[in-house]
Amino acid sequence: MERTELKKASGDVFLVAERMPNNTYILAHWIGLQTLETVKAGGTFYPSCL
């Protein structure tokens, strides 16, 4: 399982994403309040997981 943490400019983690066994799905855990920038960053990250 590959685990990735995306961080804000402040260094705070806002998204933890894990690819599950056999590529069955991606588990995403969004942390805290999101801004437009963090939602865009998280959304553009998903295709790189495929």
PDB file of N, CA and C in Angstrom:
ATOM      1  N   MET A   1       0.840  -1.186   0.000  1.00  0.00           N
ATOM      2  CA  MET A   1       0.000   0.000   0.000  1.00  0.00           C
ATOM      3  C   MET A   1       0.884   1.248   0.000  1.00  0.00           C
ATOM      4  N   GLU A   2       0.618   2.128  -0.913  1.00  0.00           N
ATOM      5  CA  GLU A   2       1.347   3.370  -0.998  1.00  0.00           C
ATOM      6  C   GLU A   2       0.551   4.452  -0.284  1.00  0.00           C
ATOM      7  N   ARG A   3       1.197   5.165   0.629  1.00  0.00           N
ATOM      8  CA  ARG A   3       0.536   6.216   1.396  1.00  0.00           C
ATOM      9  C   ARG A   3       1.183   7.552   1.039  1.00  0.00           C
ATOM     10  N   THR A   4       0.353   8.543   0.751  1.00  0.00           N
ATOM     11  CA  THR A   4       0.839   9.865   0.394  1.00  0.00           C
ATOM     12  C   THR A   4       0.143  10.913   1.252  1.00  0.00           C
ATOM     13  N   GLU A   5       0.915  11.873   1.742  1.00  0.00           N
ATOM     14  CA  GLU A   5       0.360  12.986   2.505  1.00  0.00           C
ATOM     15  C   GLU A   5       0.579  14.264   1.712  1.00  0.00           C
ATOM     16  N   LEU A   6      -0.492  15.025   1.517  1.00  0.00           N
ATOM     17  CA  LEU A   6      -0.379  16.337   0.891  1.00  0.00           C
ATOM     18  C   LEU A   6      -0.440  17.383   1.993  1.00  0.00           C
ATOM     19  N   LYS A   7       0.420  18.413   1.875  1.00  0.00           N
ATOM     20  CA  LYS A   7       0.520  19.420   2.927  1.00  0.00           C
ATOM     21  C   LYS A   7       0.259  20.816   2.384  1.00  0.00           C
ATOM     22  N   LYS A   8      -0.276  21.651   3.266  1.00  0.00           N
ATOM     23  CA  LYS A   8      -0.471  23.068   2.960  1.00  0.00           C
ATOM     24  C   LYS A   8       0.886  23.764   3.026  1.00  0.00           C
ATOM     25  N   ALA A   9       0.936  25.016   2.596  1.00  0.00           N
ATOM     26  CA  ALA A   9       2.180  25.786   2.651  1.00  0.00           C
ATOM     27  C   ALA A   9       2.698  25.896   4.084  1.00  0.00           C
ATOM     28  N   SER A  10       1.795  25.843   5.058  1.00  0.00           N
ATOM     29  CA  SER A  10       2.174  25.938   6.468  1.00  0.00           C
ATOM     30  C   SER A  10       2.799  24.649   6.990  1.00  0.00           C
ATOM     31  N   GLY A  11       2.708  23.581   6.197  1.00  0.00           N
ATOM     32  CA  GLY A  11       3.241  22.286   6.613  1.00  0.00           C
ATOM     33  C   GLY A  11       2.202  21.359   7.208  1.00  0.00           C
ATOM     34  N   ASP A  12       0.978  21.846   7.394  1.00  0.00           N
ATOM     35  CA  ASP A  12      -0.107  21.020   7.929  1.00  0.00           C
ATOM     36  C   ASP A  12      -0.599  20.045   6.857  1.00  0.00           C
ATOM     37  N   VAL A  13      -0.797  18.803   7.254  1.00  0.00           N
ATOM     38  CA  VAL A  13      -1.320  17.788   6.330  1.00  0.00           C
ATOM     39  C   VAL A  13      -2.808  18.044   6.123  1.00  0.00           C
ATOM     40  N   PHE A  14      -3.253  18.068   4.842  1.00  0.00           N
ATOM     41  CA  PHE A  14      -4.680  18.251   4.577  1.00  0.00           C
ATOM     42  C   PHE A  14      -5.307  17.046   3.886  1.00  0.00           C
ATOM     43  N   LEU A  15      -4.477  16.136   3.368  1.00  0.00           N
ATOM     44  CA  LEU A  15      -5.015  14.953   2.698  1.00  0.00           C
ATOM     45  C   LEU A  15      -4.044  13.797   2.857  1.00  0.00           C
ATOM     46  N   VAL A  16      -4.572  12.667   3.307  1.00  0.00           N
ATOM     47  CA  VAL A  16      -3.796  11.428   3.353  1.00  0.00           C
ATOM     48  C   VAL A  16      -4.501  10.462   2.409  1.00  0.00           C
ATOM     49  N   ALA A  17      -3.769   9.976   1.419  1.00  0.00           N
ATOM     50  CA  ALA A  17      -4.334   9.063   0.433  1.00  0.00           C
ATOM     51  C   ALA A  17      -3.533   7.765   0.436  1.00  0.00           C
ATOM     52  N   GLU A  18      -4.249   6.635   0.427  1.00  0.00           N
ATOM     53  CA  GLU A  18      -3.605   5.324   0.391  1.00  0.00           C
ATOM     54  C   GLU A  18      -4.220   4.485  -0.710  1.00  0.00           C
ATOM     55  N   ARG A  19      -3.373   3.909  -1.533  1.00  0.00           N
ATOM     56  CA  ARG A  19      -3.831   2.963  -2.549  1.00  0.00           C
ATOM     57  C   ARG A  19      -3.995   1.620  -1.836  1.00  0.00           C
ATOM     58  N   MET A  20      -5.149   1.018  -1.967  1.00  0.00           N
ATOM     59  CA  MET A  20      -5.428  -0.232  -1.285  1.00  0.00           C
ATOM     60  C   MET A  20      -4.939  -1.422  -2.120  1.00  0.00           C
ATOM     61  N   PRO A  21      -4.831  -2.597  -1.475  1.00  0.00           N
ATOM     62  CA  PRO A  21      -4.303  -3.777  -2.174  1.00  0.00           C
ATOM     63  C   PRO A  21      -5.037  -4.067  -3.481  1.00  0.00           C
ATOM     64  N   ASN A  22      -4.286  -4.526  -4.446  1.00  0.00           N
ATOM     65  CA  ASN A  22      -4.816  -4.910  -5.759  1.00  0.00           C
ATOM     66  C   ASN A  22      -5.484  -3.748  -6.491  1.00  0.00           C
ATOM     67  N   ASN A  23      -5.124  -2.511  -6.112  1.00  0.00           N
ATOM     68  CA  ASN A  23      -5.681  -1.321  -6.765  1.00  0.00           C
ATOM     69  C   ASN A  23      -7.197  -1.293  -6.745  1.00  0.00           C
ATOM     70  N   THR A  24      -7.812  -1.833  -5.686  1.00  0.00           N
ATOM     71  CA  THR A  24      -9.270  -1.881  -5.632  1.00  0.00           C
ATOM     72  C   THR A  24      -9.883  -0.501  -5.422  1.00  0.00           C
ATOM     73  N   TYR A  25      -9.202   0.353  -4.658  1.00  0.00           N
ATOM     74  CA  TYR A  25      -9.681   1.723  -4.471  1.00  0.00           C
ATOM     75  C   TYR A  25      -8.608   2.559  -3.800  1.00  0.00           C
ATOM     76  N   ILE A  26      -8.833   3.873  -3.752  1.00  0.00           N
ATOM     77  CA  ILE A  26      -7.952   4.800  -3.056  1.00  0.00           C
ATOM     78  C   ILE A  26      -8.710   5.317  -1.845  1.00  0.00           C
ATOM     79  N   LEU A  27      -8.139   5.128  -0.667  1.00  0.00           N
ATOM     80  CA  LEU A  27      -8.728   5.621   0.571  1.00  0.00           C
ATOM     81  C   LEU A  27      -8.211   7.030   0.812  1.00  0.00           C
ATOM     82  N   ALA A  28      -9.105   8.006   0.878  1.00  0.00           N
ATOM     83  CA  ALA A  28      -8.710   9.398   1.073  1.00  0.00           C
ATOM     84  C   ALA A  28      -9.271   9.907   2.390  1.00  0.00           C
ATOM     85  N   HIS A  29      -8.406  10.537   3.176  1.00  0.00           N
ATOM     86  CA  HIS A  29      -8.806  11.120   4.454  1.00  0.00           C
ATOM     87  C   HIS A  29      -8.464  12.608   4.398  1.00  0.00           C
ATOM     88  N   TRP A  30      -9.513  13.431   4.238  1.00  0.00           N
ATOM     89  CA  TRP A  30      -9.338  14.882   4.205  1.00  0.00           C
ATOM     90  C   TRP A  30      -9.320  15.379   5.645  1.00  0.00           C
ATOM     91  N   ILE A  31      -8.379  16.249   5.964  1.00  0.00           N
ATOM     92  CA  ILE A  31      -8.196  16.704   7.339  1.00  0.00           C
ATOM     93  C   ILE A  31      -8.418  18.207   7.426  1.00  0.00           C
ATOM     94  N   GLY A  32      -9.290  18.623   8.343  1.00  0.00           N
ATOM     95  CA  GLY A  32      -9.511  20.049   8.597  1.00  0.00           C
ATOM     96  C   GLY A  32     -10.374  20.722   7.547  1.00  0.00           C
ATOM     97  N   LEU A  33     -10.429  22.042   7.665  1.00  0.00           N
ATOM     98  CA  LEU A  33     -11.187  22.845   6.713  1.00  0.00           C
ATOM     99  C   LEU A  33     -10.382  22.970   5.427  1.00  0.00           C
ATOM    100  N   GLN A  34     -11.073  22.871   4.303  1.00  0.00           N
ATOM    101  CA  GLN A  34     -10.403  22.929   3.005  1.00  0.00           C
ATOM    102  C   GLN A  34     -10.636  24.282   2.354  1.00  0.00           C
ATOM    103  N   THR A  35      -9.634  24.705   1.611  1.00  0.00           N
ATOM    104  CA  THR A  35      -9.745  25.920   0.807  1.00  0.00           C
ATOM    105  C   THR A  35      -9.878  25.501  -0.653  1.00  0.00           C
ATOM    106  N   LEU A  36     -10.160  26.436  -1.494  1.00  0.00           N
ATOM    107  CA  LEU A  36     -10.242  26.139  -2.923  1.00  0.00           C
ATOM    108  C   LEU A  36      -8.916  25.553  -3.414  1.00  0.00           C
ATOM    109  N   GLU A  37      -7.803  26.083  -2.920  1.00  0.00           N
ATOM    110  CA  GLU A  37      -6.488  25.610  -3.352  1.00  0.00           C
ATOM    111  C   GLU A  37      -6.230  24.163  -2.923  1.00  0.00           C
ATOM    112  N   THR A  38      -6.618  23.793  -1.690  1.00  0.00           N
ATOM    113  CA  THR A  38      -6.374  22.425  -1.240  1.00  0.00           C
ATOM    114  C   THR A  38      -7.285  21.441  -1.967  1.00  0.00           C
ATOM    115  N   VAL A  39      -8.505  21.855  -2.257  1.00  0.00           N
ATOM    116  CA  VAL A  39      -9.420  20.978  -3.004  1.00  0.00           C
ATOM    117  C   VAL A  39      -8.884  20.751  -4.417  1.00  0.00           C
ATOM    118  N   LYS A  40      -8.387  21.801  -5.051  1.00  0.00           N
ATOM    119  CA  LYS A  40      -7.801  21.654  -6.384  1.00  0.00           C
ATOM    120  C   LYS A  40      -6.570  20.749  -6.336  1.00  0.00           C
ATOM    121  N   ALA A  41      -5.710  20.950  -5.337  1.00  0.00           N
ATOM    122  CA  ALA A  41      -4.491  20.142  -5.219  1.00  0.00           C
ATOM    123  C   ALA A  41      -4.847  18.666  -4.994  1.00  0.00           C
ATOM    124  N   GLY A  42      -5.819  18.399  -4.131  1.00  0.00           N
ATOM    125  CA  GLY A  42      -6.240  17.039  -3.876  1.00  0.00           C
ATOM    126  C   GLY A  42      -6.879  16.413  -5.088  1.00  0.00           C
ATOM    127  N   GLY A  43      -7.711  17.167  -5.769  1.00  0.00           N
ATOM    128  CA  GLY A  43      -8.393  16.656  -6.959  1.00  0.00           C
ATOM    129  C   GLY A  43      -7.450  16.331  -8.096  1.00  0.00           C
ATOM    130  N   THR A  44      -6.429  17.140  -8.275  1.00  0.00           N
ATOM    131  CA  THR A  44      -5.464  16.873  -9.345  1.00  0.00           C
ATOM    132  C   THR A  44      -4.483  15.771  -8.960  1.00  0.00           C
ATOM    133  N   PHE A  45      -4.413  15.443  -7.677  1.00  0.00           N
ATOM    134  CA  PHE A  45      -3.525  14.366  -7.215  1.00  0.00           C
ATOM    135  C   PHE A  45      -4.091  12.993  -7.590  1.00  0.00           C
ATOM    136  N   TYR A  46      -5.399  12.818  -7.524  1.00  0.00           N
ATOM    137  CA  TYR A  46      -6.012  11.503  -7.760  1.00  0.00           C
ATOM    138  C   TYR A  46      -5.602  10.845  -9.082  1.00  0.00           C
ATOM    139  N   PRO A  47      -5.610  11.548 -10.203  1.00  0.00           N
ATOM    140  CA  PRO A  47      -5.206  10.869 -11.451  1.00  0.00           C
ATOM    141  C   PRO A  47      -3.784  10.316 -11.400  1.00  0.00           C
ATOM    142  N   SER A  48      -2.910  10.934 -10.599  1.00  0.00           N
ATOM    143  CA  SER A  48      -1.545  10.423 -10.513  1.00  0.00           C
ATOM    144  C   SER A  48      -1.484   9.106  -9.758  1.00  0.00           C
ATOM    145  N   CYS A  49      -2.540   8.763  -9.031  1.00  0.00           N
ATOM    146  CA  CYS A  49      -2.595   7.496  -8.289  1.00  0.00           C
ATOM    147  C   CYS A  49      -2.949   6.326  -9.193  1.00  0.00           C
ATOM    148  N   LEU A  50      -3.506   6.594 -10.342  1.00  0.00           N
ATOM    149  CA  LEU A  50      -3.983   5.524 -11.223  1.00  0.00           C
ATOM    150  C   LEU A  50      -2.869   4.844 -11.976  1.00  0.00           C
TER     151      LEU A  50
END
